[in-house]
């Protein structure tokens, strides 16, 4: 559904909003729920303390501020811990 909506937005512009409203919010909520569960499963692959610290820092920043800021901070924290500049 995501690719379809992206294609509609690119090719139809403002007219795609009317088509997007045809999809029930419950269906979109269900897709969002399962996408979130899938993303949470990546935590199971990260059992090291520094990786978990980066993940939970990004979650906290996302909830408090902005996903873009959390992404940038996550990259910065990962690089700092990977290079040994800081330790967690």
Short mmCIF file of C-alpha atoms in Angstrom, two decimals:
data_model
loop_
_atom_site.label_atom_id
_atom_site.label_comp_id
_atom_site.label_asym_id
_atom_site.label_seq_id
_atom_site.Cartn_x
_atom_site.Cartn_y
_atom_site.Cartn_z
CA UNK A 1 0.00 0.00 0.00
CA UNK A 2 2.89 2.36 0.74
CA UNK A 3 4.32 2.11 -2.77
CA UNK A 4 0.88 2.61 -4.26
CA UNK A 5 0.25 5.74 -2.19
CA UNK A 6 3.68 7.11 -3.06
CA UNK A 7 3.02 6.56 -6.75
CA UNK A 8 -0.36 8.24 -6.50
CA UNK A 9 1.16 11.23 -4.72
CA UNK A 10 3.87 11.59 -7.35
CA UNK A 11 1.62 11.28 -10.38
CA UNK A 12 -1.67 12.78 -9.19
CA UNK A 13 -0.46 15.47 -6.80
CA UNK A 14 -3.29 17.02 -4.77
CA UNK A 15 -5.87 14.66 -6.24
CA UNK A 16 -4.27 11.71 -4.47
CA UNK A 17 -5.66 12.84 -1.11
CA UNK A 18 -9.19 11.90 -2.11
CA UNK A 19 -8.06 8.44 -3.15
CA UNK A 20 -6.05 7.97 0.05
CA UNK A 21 -9.15 8.75 2.11
CA UNK A 22 -10.83 5.66 0.62
CA UNK A 23 -8.53 3.40 2.67
CA UNK A 24 -10.02 2.86 6.13
CA UNK A 25 -8.03 4.27 9.02
CA UNK A 26 -8.25 0.90 10.77
CA UNK A 27 -6.38 -0.72 7.86
CA UNK A 28 -3.68 1.93 7.96
CA UNK A 29 -3.44 1.57 11.74
CA UNK A 30 -3.04 -2.19 11.40
CA UNK A 31 -0.27 -1.75 8.84
CA UNK A 32 1.46 0.75 11.09
CA UNK A 33 1.18 -1.62 14.06
CA UNK A 34 2.74 -4.55 12.20
CA UNK A 35 5.47 -2.34 10.74
CA UNK A 36 6.30 -1.17 14.27
CA UNK A 37 6.44 -4.74 15.56
CA UNK A 38 8.76 -5.70 12.72
CA UNK A 39 11.06 -2.79 13.50
CA UNK A 40 11.07 -3.68 17.19
CA UNK A 41 12.35 -7.15 16.35
CA UNK A 42 15.65 -5.58 15.30
CA UNK A 43 16.34 -5.00 18.99
CA UNK A 44 16.66 -8.77 19.38
CA UNK A 45 19.62 -8.70 16.99
CA UNK A 46 21.35 -6.01 19.08
CA UNK A 47 22.35 -7.57 22.35
CA UNK A 48 25.44 -5.46 23.01
CA UNK A 49 25.12 -2.74 25.59
CA UNK A 50 26.32 0.06 23.32
CA UNK A 51 23.86 -0.89 20.56
CA UNK A 52 20.97 -0.96 23.01
CA UNK A 53 22.03 2.45 24.37
CA UNK A 54 21.95 3.90 20.85
CA UNK A 55 18.54 2.33 20.15
CA UNK A 56 16.95 3.55 23.36
CA UNK A 57 18.49 7.02 22.95
CA UNK A 58 16.91 7.23 19.52
CA UNK A 59 13.53 6.12 20.89
CA UNK A 60 13.66 8.73 23.63
CA UNK A 61 14.61 11.51 21.21
CA UNK A 62 11.91 10.42 18.76
CA UNK A 63 9.24 10.54 21.44
CA UNK A 64 10.48 13.86 22.81
CA UNK A 65 11.47 15.73 19.69
CA UNK A 66 11.67 14.54 16.13
CA UNK A 67 12.47 11.39 14.14
CA UNK A 68 14.97 13.25 11.95
CA UNK A 69 16.88 14.54 14.96
CA UNK A 70 16.85 11.05 16.49
CA UNK A 71 18.22 9.57 13.26
CA UNK A 72 21.12 12.04 13.18
CA UNK A 73 21.90 11.58 16.87
CA UNK A 74 21.76 7.80 16.42
CA UNK A 75 24.29 7.93 13.60
CA UNK A 76 26.54 10.20 15.66
CA UNK A 77 26.31 8.00 18.78
CA UNK A 78 26.95 4.85 16.79
CA UNK A 79 30.05 6.31 15.15
CA UNK A 80 31.38 7.68 18.44
CA UNK A 81 30.99 4.34 20.24
CA UNK A 82 32.27 2.34 17.27
CA UNK A 83 35.47 4.39 17.07
CA UNK A 84 36.00 4.27 20.82
CA UNK A 85 35.70 8.03 21.29
CA UNK A 86 33.06 7.51 23.93
CA UNK A 87 31.97 4.45 25.87
CA UNK A 88 28.57 3.50 27.13
#
